[in-house]
PDB file of C-alpha atoms in Angstrom:
ATOM      1  CA  MET V  11       0.251  -0.284   0.243  1.00 49.00           C
ATOM      2  CA  THR V  12       1.072   3.453  -0.343  1.00 54.00           C
ATOM      3  CA  ASN V  13       0.958   5.970   2.093  1.00 57.00           C
ATOM      4  CA  THR V  14      -0.973   8.808   1.257  1.00 56.00           C
ATOM      5  CA  ILE V  15       0.582  12.218   2.946  1.00 58.00           C
ATOM      6  CA  LEU V  16      -1.948  14.469   3.786  1.00 53.00           C
ATOM      7  CA  PRO V  17      -1.288  18.274   3.784  1.00 56.00           C
ATOM      8  CA  PRO V  18      -1.041  19.712   7.702  1.00 56.00           C
ATOM      9  CA  PRO V  19      -4.374  21.380   8.464  1.00 55.00           C
ATOM     10  CA  LYS V  20      -4.437  25.456   8.437  1.00 53.00           C
ATOM     11  CA  PRO V  21      -4.257  25.946  12.038  1.00 53.00           C
ATOM     12  CA  HIS V  22      -6.245  29.421  11.600  1.00 54.00           C
ATOM     13  CA  ALA V  23      -9.115  28.421   9.357  1.00 52.00           C
ATOM     14  CA  ASP V  24     -11.954  27.635  11.777  1.00 57.00           C
ATOM     15  CA  THR V  25     -10.703  31.076  13.501  1.00 62.00           C
ATOM     16  CA  GLU V  26     -10.877  33.126  10.382  1.00 59.00           C
ATOM     17  CA  VAL V  27     -14.125  31.447   9.758  1.00 56.00           C
ATOM     18  CA  ASP V  28     -15.679  32.329  13.360  1.00 57.00           C
ATOM     19  CA  SER V  29     -14.581  35.788  12.962  1.00 61.00           C
ATOM     20  CA  LEU V  30     -16.237  36.233   9.609  1.00 57.00           C
ATOM     21  CA  THR V  31     -19.414  35.070  10.626  1.00 70.00           C
ATOM     22  CA  GLY V  32     -19.196  37.320  13.985  1.00 63.00           C
ATOM     23  CA  TRP V  33     -18.755  40.174  11.980  1.00 73.00           C
ATOM     24  CA  MET V  34     -21.486  39.295   9.635  1.00 76.00           C
ATOM     25  CA  SER V  35     -23.433  38.812  12.519  1.00 80.00           C
ATOM     26  CA  HIS V  36     -23.011  42.594  13.527  1.00 73.00           C
ATOM     27  CA  LEU V  37     -23.403  43.551  10.704  1.00 83.00           C
ATOM     28  CA  VAL V  38     -26.896  42.375  10.272  1.00 81.00           C
ATOM     29  CA  GLU V  39     -27.810  43.434  13.386  1.00 82.00           C
ATOM     30  CA  LEU V  40     -26.723  46.574  13.092  1.00 83.00           C
ATOM     31  CA  ARG V  41     -28.874  47.251   9.876  1.00 87.00           C
ATOM     32  CA  GLU V  42     -31.971  45.404  12.056  1.00 89.00           C
ATOM     33  CA  ARG V  43     -31.187  48.354  14.599  1.00 88.00           C
ATOM     34  CA  LEU V  44     -30.906  50.792  11.609  1.00 91.00           C
ATOM     35  CA  VAL V  45     -34.687  49.884  10.315  1.00 92.00           C
ATOM     36  CA  LYS V  46     -36.190  49.718  13.527  1.00 91.00           C
ATOM     37  CA  SER V  47     -34.700  53.663  13.815  1.00 92.00           C
ATOM     38  CA  ALA V  48     -35.819  54.640  10.789  1.00 94.00           C
ATOM     39  CA  LEU V  49     -39.352  52.960  11.542  1.00 95.00           C
ATOM     40  CA  ALA V  50     -39.581  54.557  14.662  1.00 94.00           C
ATOM     41  CA  VAL V  51     -38.764  57.955  12.816  1.00 95.00           C
ATOM     42  CA  LEU V  52     -41.410  57.429   9.653  1.00 96.00           C
ATOM     43  CA  VAL V  53     -44.012  56.510  12.277  1.00 96.00           C
ATOM     44  CA  VAL V  54     -44.046  59.828  14.249  1.00 96.00           C
ATOM     45  CA  PHE V  55     -43.573  61.527  11.083  1.00 96.00           C
ATOM     46  CA  LEU V  56     -46.690  60.038   9.522  1.00 96.00           C
ATOM     47  CA  VAL V  57     -48.631  60.650  12.319  1.00 95.00           C
ATOM     48  CA  LEU V  58     -47.658  64.525  12.498  1.00 95.00           C
ATOM     49  CA  LEU V  59     -47.745  65.122   8.793  1.00 94.00           C
ATOM     50  CA  TYR V  60     -51.191  66.111   8.720  1.00 93.00           C
ATOM     51  CA  TRP V  61     -50.586  69.347  11.125  1.00 94.00           C
ATOM     52  CA  ARG V  62     -47.290  70.055   9.086  1.00 93.00           C
ATOM     53  CA  ASN V  63     -48.622  73.711   8.523  1.00 92.00           C
ATOM     54  CA  ASP V  64     -49.654  73.769  12.083  1.00 94.00           C
ATOM     55  CA  ILE V  65     -46.595  72.971  13.550  1.00 95.00           C
ATOM     56  CA  PHE V  66     -44.531  75.042  11.312  1.00 94.00           C
ATOM     57  CA  THR V  67     -46.981  78.178  12.069  1.00 93.00           C
ATOM     58  CA  MET V  68     -45.962  77.780  15.601  1.00 94.00           C
ATOM     59  CA  PHE V  69     -42.266  77.162  14.748  1.00 95.00           C
ATOM     60  CA  SER V  70     -42.554  80.851  12.962  1.00 92.00           C
ATOM     61  CA  LYS V  71     -44.932  82.481  15.778  1.00 91.00           C
ATOM     62  CA  PRO V  72     -41.535  84.515  17.310  1.00 90.00           C
ATOM     63  CA  MET V  73     -40.839  85.629  14.180  1.00 89.00           C
ATOM     64  CA  ILE V  74     -44.287  86.518  13.117  1.00 88.00           C
ATOM     65  CA  ASP V  75     -45.143  88.315  16.204  1.00 87.00           C
ATOM     66  CA  SER V  76     -41.716  90.410  15.571  1.00 84.00           C
ATOM     67  CA  LEU V  77     -42.840  91.613  12.518  1.00 80.00           C
ATOM     68  CA  PRO V  78     -44.442  94.646  11.778  1.00 75.00           C
ATOM     69  CA  GLU V  79     -48.464  95.159  11.739  1.00 75.00           C
ATOM     70  CA  GLY V  80     -49.329  93.871   8.521  1.00 71.00           C
ATOM     71  CA  ALA V  81     -45.891  92.159   7.248  1.00 73.00           C
ATOM     72  CA  ARG V  82     -46.182  88.388   6.577  1.00 81.00           C
ATOM     73  CA  MET V  83     -43.131  85.719   6.115  1.00 85.00           C
ATOM     74  CA  ILE V  84     -42.647  85.217   2.464  1.00 85.00           C
ATOM     75  CA  SER V  85     -41.584  82.257   0.168  1.00 84.00           C
ATOM     76  CA  THR V  86     -39.574  82.871  -2.822  1.00 83.00           C
ATOM     77  CA  GLU V  87     -39.438  79.611  -4.051  1.00 83.00           C
ATOM     78  CA  VAL V  88     -42.231  77.334  -5.723  1.00 82.00           C
ATOM     79  CA  THR V  89     -41.664  74.493  -3.511  1.00 86.00           C
ATOM     80  CA  SER V  90     -40.880  76.107  -0.032  1.00 87.00           C
ATOM     81  CA  ASN V  91     -44.657  76.185   0.889  1.00 88.00           C
ATOM     82  CA  PHE V  92     -44.464  72.304   0.806  1.00 89.00           C
ATOM     83  CA  PHE V  93     -41.094  71.309   1.326  1.00 92.00           C
ATOM     84  CA  VAL V  94     -39.976  73.472   4.298  1.00 93.00           C
ATOM     85  CA  PRO V  95     -42.997  72.613   6.717  1.00 94.00           C
ATOM     86  CA  LEU V  96     -42.273  68.892   5.750  1.00 94.00           C
ATOM     87  CA  LYS V  97     -38.585  69.232   6.488  1.00 94.00           C
ATOM     88  CA  PHE V  98     -39.393  70.708   9.983  1.00 95.00           C
ATOM     89  CA  VAL V  99     -41.854  67.981  10.837  1.00 96.00           C
ATOM     90  CA  LEU V 100     -38.911  65.595   9.948  1.00 95.00           C
ATOM     91  CA  TRP V 101     -36.654  67.332  12.337  1.00 95.00           C
ATOM     92  CA  VAL V 102     -39.393  67.089  14.900  1.00 96.00           C
ATOM     93  CA  SER V 103     -40.053  63.716  14.185  1.00 96.00           C
ATOM     94  CA  PHE V 104     -36.156  62.907  14.747  1.00 95.00           C
ATOM     95  CA  VAL V 105     -36.376  64.296  17.829  1.00 94.00           C
ATOM     96  CA  LEU V 106     -39.251  62.663  19.277  1.00 94.00           C
ATOM     97  CA  ALA V 107     -38.140  59.415  18.171  1.00 94.00           C
ATOM     98  CA  LEU V 108     -34.857  59.488  19.647  1.00 92.00           C
ATOM     99  CA  PRO V 109     -35.546  58.055  22.660  1.00 91.00           C
ATOM    100  CA  VAL V 110     -36.237  54.697  20.609  1.00 91.00           C
ATOM    101  CA  VAL V 111     -33.360  55.325  18.219  1.00 89.00           C
ATOM    102  CA  LEU V 112     -30.910  55.913  21.493  1.00 87.00           C
ATOM    103  CA  HIS V 113     -32.572  52.905  22.515  1.00 85.00           C
ATOM    104  CA  GLN V 114     -31.310  50.673  19.138  1.00 87.00           C
ATOM    105  CA  VAL V 115     -28.000  52.196  19.811  1.00 85.00           C
ATOM    106  CA  TRP V 116     -27.995  51.040  23.447  1.00 82.00           C
ATOM    107  CA  ALA V 117     -29.202  47.538  22.437  1.00 80.00           C
ATOM    108  CA  PHE V 118     -26.191  47.259  19.819  1.00 80.00           C
ATOM    109  CA  VAL V 119     -23.260  48.193  22.217  1.00 79.00           C
ATOM    110  CA  ALA V 120     -24.221  47.009  25.395  1.00 76.00           C
ATOM    111  CA  PRO V 121     -23.419  43.244  25.065  1.00 77.00           C
ATOM    112  CA  GLY V 122     -19.734  44.678  24.742  1.00 73.00           C
ATOM    113  CA  LEU V 123     -19.953  46.873  27.782  1.00 70.00           C
ATOM    114  CA  TYR V 124     -19.130  45.996  31.280  1.00 74.00           C
ATOM    115  CA  GLN V 125     -21.254  46.241  34.253  1.00 76.00           C
ATOM    116  CA  HIS V 126     -19.601  49.510  35.451  1.00 71.00           C
ATOM    117  CA  GLU V 127     -19.800  50.998  31.918  1.00 70.00           C
ATOM    118  CA  LYS V 128     -23.396  50.137  31.993  1.00 74.00           C
ATOM    119  CA  ARG V 129     -24.355  51.885  34.744  1.00 78.00           C
ATOM    120  CA  LEU V 130     -22.898  55.042  33.366  1.00 77.00           C
ATOM    121  CA  VAL V 131     -23.950  55.242  30.239  1.00 80.00           C
ATOM    122  CA  ILE V 132     -27.833  54.907  31.179  1.00 82.00           C
ATOM    123  CA  PRO V 133     -27.699  58.201  32.919  1.00 85.00           C
ATOM    124  CA  ILE V 134     -25.682  60.048  30.355  1.00 85.00           C
ATOM    125  CA  ILE V 135     -28.044  59.290  27.474  1.00 86.00           C
ATOM    126  CA  ALA V 136     -31.226  59.997  29.557  1.00 89.00           C
ATOM    127  CA  SER V 137     -29.717  63.303  30.860  1.00 90.00           C
ATOM    128  CA  SER V 138     -28.264  64.238  27.287  1.00 89.00           C
ATOM    129  CA  TYR V 139     -31.707  63.926  25.832  1.00 93.00           C
ATOM    130  CA  VAL V 140     -33.769  65.710  28.697  1.00 93.00           C
ATOM    131  CA  LEU V 141     -30.620  68.598  27.981  1.00 93.00           C
ATOM    132  CA  PHE V 142     -31.082  68.569  24.298  1.00 93.00           C
ATOM    133  CA  LEU V 143     -34.780  69.372  24.904  1.00 94.00           C
ATOM    134  CA  ILE V 144     -34.239  72.020  27.231  1.00 94.00           C
ATOM    135  CA  GLY V 145     -31.631  73.938  25.412  1.00 93.00           C
ATOM    136  CA  SER V 146     -33.933  73.854  22.243  1.00 94.00           C
ATOM    137  CA  THR V 147     -36.887  74.874  24.487  1.00 94.00           C
ATOM    138  CA  PHE V 148     -34.675  77.692  25.982  1.00 94.00           C
ATOM    139  CA  ALA V 149     -33.745  78.908  22.127  1.00 92.00           C
ATOM    140  CA  TYR V 150     -37.153  79.356  21.319  1.00 94.00           C
ATOM    141  CA  LEU V 151     -38.470  80.432  24.320  1.00 92.00           C
ATOM    142  CA  PHE V 152     -36.330  83.240  24.824  1.00 91.00           C
ATOM    143  CA  VAL V 153     -33.581  83.559  22.213  1.00 89.00           C
ATOM    144  CA  PHE V 154     -36.221  83.775  19.010  1.00 91.00           C
ATOM    145  CA  PRO V 155     -37.933  86.423  20.546  1.00 89.00           C
ATOM    146  CA  THR V 156     -35.002  88.863  21.585  1.00 87.00           C
ATOM    147  CA  VAL V 157     -32.900  88.254  18.471  1.00 85.00           C
ATOM    148  CA  PHE V 158     -36.129  89.243  16.063  1.00 85.00           C
ATOM    149  CA  LYS V 159     -37.238  91.972  18.522  1.00 84.00           C
ATOM    150  CA  PHE V 160     -33.601  93.132  18.020  1.00 81.00           C
ATOM    151  CA  MET V 161     -33.661  92.711  14.359  1.00 80.00           C
ATOM    152  CA  ALA V 162     -36.623  94.411  14.059  1.00 76.00           C
ATOM    153  CA  ALA V 163     -35.528  97.668  15.862  1.00 77.00           C
ATOM    154  CA  LEU V 164     -33.042  98.013  13.583  1.00 74.00           C
ATOM    155  CA  THR V 165     -34.822  97.850  10.149  1.00 74.00           C
ATOM    156  CA  PRO V 166     -34.051 101.049   8.502  1.00 74.00           C
ATOM    157  CA  LEU V 167     -36.620 103.228   7.566  1.00 70.00           C
ATOM    158  CA  GLY V 168     -38.339 102.528   4.303  1.00 68.00           C
ATOM    159  CA  VAL V 169     -37.061  98.892   4.432  1.00 70.00           C
ATOM    160  CA  GLU V 170     -40.197  96.475   4.523  1.00 73.00           C
ATOM    161  CA  MET V 171     -38.707  93.396   7.330  1.00 74.00           C
ATOM    162  CA  ALA V 172     -39.888  90.115   5.219  1.00 76.00           C
ATOM    163  CA  THR V 173     -38.169  86.746   6.261  1.00 83.00           C
ATOM    164  CA  ASP V 174     -38.303  84.034   3.740  1.00 89.00           C
ATOM    165  CA  ILE V 175     -39.598  80.473   5.724  1.00 91.00           C
ATOM    166  CA  ASP V 176     -37.017  78.432   4.037  1.00 91.00           C
ATOM    167  CA  ASN V 177     -34.044  80.844   5.353  1.00 90.00           C
ATOM    168  CA  TYR V 178     -35.789  81.066   8.506  1.00 92.00           C
ATOM    169  CA  LEU V 179     -36.165  77.089   8.546  1.00 93.00           C
ATOM    170  CA  GLY V 180     -31.954  76.980   8.362  1.00 92.00           C
ATOM    171  CA  PHE V 181     -31.705  79.818  11.050  1.00 90.00           C
ATOM    172  CA  GLY V 182     -34.166  77.928  13.536  1.00 92.00           C
ATOM    173  CA  LEU V 183     -32.932  74.349  13.368  1.00 94.00           C
ATOM    174  CA  THR V 184     -29.175  76.254  13.556  1.00 91.00           C
ATOM    175  CA  MET V 185     -29.952  77.619  16.864  1.00 91.00           C
ATOM    176  CA  PHE V 186     -31.714  74.628  18.178  1.00 94.00           C
ATOM    177  CA  LEU V 187     -28.542  72.877  17.564  1.00 92.00           C
ATOM    178  CA  ALA V 188     -26.610  75.400  19.311  1.00 91.00           C
ATOM    179  CA  PHE V 189     -28.554  75.751  22.060  1.00 93.00           C
ATOM    180  CA  GLY V 190     -29.175  72.101  22.528  1.00 93.00           C
ATOM    181  CA  LEU V 191     -25.660  71.273  22.292  1.00 91.00           C
ATOM    182  CA  THR V 192     -24.818  74.047  24.614  1.00 91.00           C
ATOM    183  CA  PHE V 193     -27.160  72.781  27.420  1.00 93.00           C
ATOM    184  CA  GLU V 194     -24.982  69.226  26.799  1.00 92.00           C
ATOM    185  CA  VAL V 195     -21.870  70.700  28.718  1.00 92.00           C
ATOM    186  CA  PRO V 196     -22.692  69.798  32.413  1.00 92.00           C
ATOM    187  CA  VAL V 197     -22.593  66.171  30.735  1.00 90.00           C
ATOM    188  CA  VAL V 198     -19.264  66.173  28.904  1.00 90.00           C
ATOM    189  CA  VAL V 199     -17.517  67.987  31.982  1.00 91.00           C
ATOM    190  CA  ILE V 200     -18.856  65.111  34.425  1.00 89.00           C
ATOM    191  CA  VAL V 201     -17.946  62.653  31.680  1.00 87.00           C
ATOM    192  CA  LEU V 202     -14.209  63.856  31.157  1.00 87.00           C
ATOM    193  CA  VAL V 203     -13.937  63.867  35.236  1.00 87.00           C
ATOM    194  CA  ARG V 204     -15.210  60.113  35.641  1.00 85.00           C
ATOM    195  CA  LEU V 205     -13.265  58.615  32.511  1.00 80.00           C
ATOM    196  CA  GLY V 206     -10.011  60.548  34.220  1.00 83.00           C
ATOM    197  CA  ILE V 207      -9.169  62.204  31.036  1.00 86.00           C
ATOM    198  CA  VAL V 208      -8.761  65.759  32.895  1.00 88.00           C
ATOM    199  CA  THR V 209      -8.833  66.388  36.940  1.00 88.00           C
ATOM    200  CA  LEU V 210     -11.686  68.795  38.483  1.00 89.00           C
ATOM    201  CA  PRO V 211      -8.518  71.258  39.719  1.00 90.00           C
ATOM    202  CA  GLN V 212      -7.615  70.929  35.628  1.00 91.00           C
ATOM    203  CA  LEU V 213     -10.890  71.901  34.469  1.00 91.00           C
ATOM    204  CA  ARG V 214     -11.558  74.978  37.188  1.00 91.00           C
ATOM    205  CA  SER V 215      -7.919  76.499  35.924  1.00 93.00           C
ATOM    206  CA  ALA V 216      -9.336  76.378  32.925  1.00 91.00           C
ATOM    207  CA  ARG V 217     -12.050  78.542  33.564  1.00 91.00           C
ATOM    208  CA  PRO V 218     -10.363  81.856  31.499  1.00 92.00           C
ATOM    209  CA  TYR V 219     -10.292  79.772  28.269  1.00 93.00           C
ATOM    210  CA  VAL V 220     -13.735  78.586  28.454  1.00 92.00           C
ATOM    211  CA  ILE V 221     -15.174  81.926  28.977  1.00 92.00           C
ATOM    212  CA  VAL V 222     -13.282  83.125  25.649  1.00 93.00           C
ATOM    213  CA  GLY V 223     -14.186  79.973  23.978  1.00 92.00           C
ATOM    214  CA  ALA V 224     -17.951  80.503  24.885  1.00 92.00           C
ATOM    215  CA  PHE V 225     -18.216  84.216  23.377  1.00 91.00           C
ATOM    216  CA  ILE V 226     -15.625  83.061  19.974  1.00 92.00           C
ATOM    217  CA  VAL V 227     -18.393  79.792  19.588  1.00 89.00           C
ATOM    218  CA  ALA V 228     -21.357  82.657  20.236  1.00 88.00           C
ATOM    219  CA  ALA V 229     -19.731  85.045  17.759  1.00 87.00           C
ATOM    220  CA  VAL V 230     -19.646  82.252  15.208  1.00 87.00           C
ATOM    221  CA  VAL V 231     -22.896  80.690  15.642  1.00 84.00           C
ATOM    222  CA  THR V 232     -25.191  83.063  16.620  1.00 82.00           C
ATOM    223  CA  PRO V 233     -26.290  86.176  14.287  1.00 77.00           C
ATOM    224  CA  PRO V 234     -23.968  89.317  14.548  1.00 74.00           C
ATOM    225  CA  ASP V 235     -26.007  91.094  17.548  1.00 74.00           C
ATOM    226  CA  VAL V 236     -24.846  91.189  21.210  1.00 81.00           C
ATOM    227  CA  ALA V 237     -28.040  89.949  22.456  1.00 80.00           C
ATOM    228  CA  SER V 238     -28.064  86.682  20.885  1.00 82.00           C
ATOM    229  CA  GLN V 239     -24.147  86.274  21.296  1.00 86.00           C
ATOM    230  CA  LEU V 240     -24.891  86.831  25.072  1.00 88.00           C
ATOM    231  CA  LEU V 241     -27.444  84.151  25.349  1.00 87.00           C
ATOM    232  CA  LEU V 242     -25.454  81.569  24.207  1.00 89.00           C
ATOM    233  CA  ALA V 243     -22.591  82.830  25.839  1.00 91.00           C
ATOM    234  CA  VAL V 244     -23.494  83.190  29.358  1.00 91.00           C
ATOM    235  CA  PRO V 245     -25.636  79.982  29.466  1.00 91.00           C
ATOM    236  CA  LEU V 246     -22.396  78.300  28.232  1.00 92.00           C
ATOM    237  CA  VAL V 247     -20.239  79.393  31.027  1.00 93.00           C
ATOM    238  CA  LEU V 248     -22.621  78.778  33.848  1.00 93.00           C
ATOM    239  CA  LEU V 249     -23.151  75.493  32.561  1.00 93.00           C
ATOM    240  CA  TYR V 250     -19.992  74.607  32.504  1.00 93.00           C
ATOM    241  CA  GLU V 251     -19.429  75.972  36.252  1.00 93.00           C
ATOM    242  CA  VAL V 252     -22.919  73.186  36.680  1.00 92.00           C
ATOM    243  CA  GLY V 253     -20.600  70.624  35.518  1.00 92.00           C
ATOM    244  CA  LEU V 254     -17.889  71.426  38.100  1.00 91.00           C
ATOM    245  CA  PHE V 255     -20.247  71.700  41.059  1.00 91.00           C
ATOM    246  CA  PHE V 256     -21.606  68.102  40.259  1.00 88.00           C
ATOM    247  CA  ALA V 257     -18.389  66.620  38.880  1.00 87.00           C
ATOM    248  CA  ARG V 258     -17.007  67.081  42.629  1.00 87.00           C
ATOM    249  CA  TRP V 259     -19.000  63.921  43.657  1.00 86.00           C
ATOM    250  CA  VAL V 260     -17.976  61.774  40.890  1.00 81.00           C
ATOM    251  CA  THR V 261     -15.109  59.263  41.409  1.00 76.00           C
ATOM    252  CA  PRO V 262     -12.191  59.437  38.569  1.00 79.00           C
ATOM    253  CA  LYS V 263     -11.529  56.263  36.918  1.00 71.00           C
ATOM    254  CA  GLU V 264      -7.685  55.941  38.307  1.00 59.00           C
ATOM    255  CA  ALA V 265      -7.172  51.838  37.688  1.00 41.00           C
ATOM    256  CA  SER V 266      -6.524  53.118  33.905  1.00 43.00           C
ATOM    257  CA  THR V 267      -5.165  56.979  33.692  1.00 42.00           C
ATOM    258  CA  GLY V 268      -3.720  57.320  37.232  1.00 42.00           C
ATOM    259  CA  LEU V 269      -5.702  60.576  37.708  1.00 40.00           C
ATOM    260  CA  SER V 270      -7.463  61.526  40.667  1.00 41.00           C
ATOM    261  CA  VAL V 271      -9.460  64.474  41.780  1.00 39.00           C
ATOM    262  CA  GLU V 272      -7.639  66.430  44.438  1.00 40.00           C
TER     263      GLU V 272
END
């Protein structure tokens, strides 16, 4: 009999197959999570679609109230009357469905987290969402009326103040994002201290830079008037102080960084 010499087995073949299978399962799960998130936004959008004009009217009320008597907003594009309210309703739908979207993100990443990381992530996500809503509400109730009345007062004699609804939508969404993210500052400060990236004394010593940076950000993001810049810069500085206040009770992650709160 002739002895047949078999080739040696590939030592990493099974490992590579398992790795590929693992990646594919993650991609499939990611696709399912994205589909569920998109469906949540779509359901809210379809519910609000019928009231799109009423919702946009509520959104534009601060501007309309600041216009001179008899003046109205204008639409310079043929399709703006239809698409602008639609875009805003889509934005509102995403914000309202954001808890479902964040839940899908959490369900995807949670299996790879340690137990202490899970206890940290849930309060961060919940507080971030609530603070974003508070920041957007602050912009709508206080910033919008102040800015629009200030701009109306500066309108030259003989010039009619009439804002295009598409430009107003861009301005409003920018302000919502700016103030919504500004109100996230306490969460950012607490997370930085908790992860040991910076220490509380380092954050306190950075106050002068934060104040200067707040006014620079306000000058870039807001319209070129003092009122709106102050309405963004002052809360930004105050919220930084709020973050420092609550960070005093946060224990930094000393094991991995070696940093500690003095």
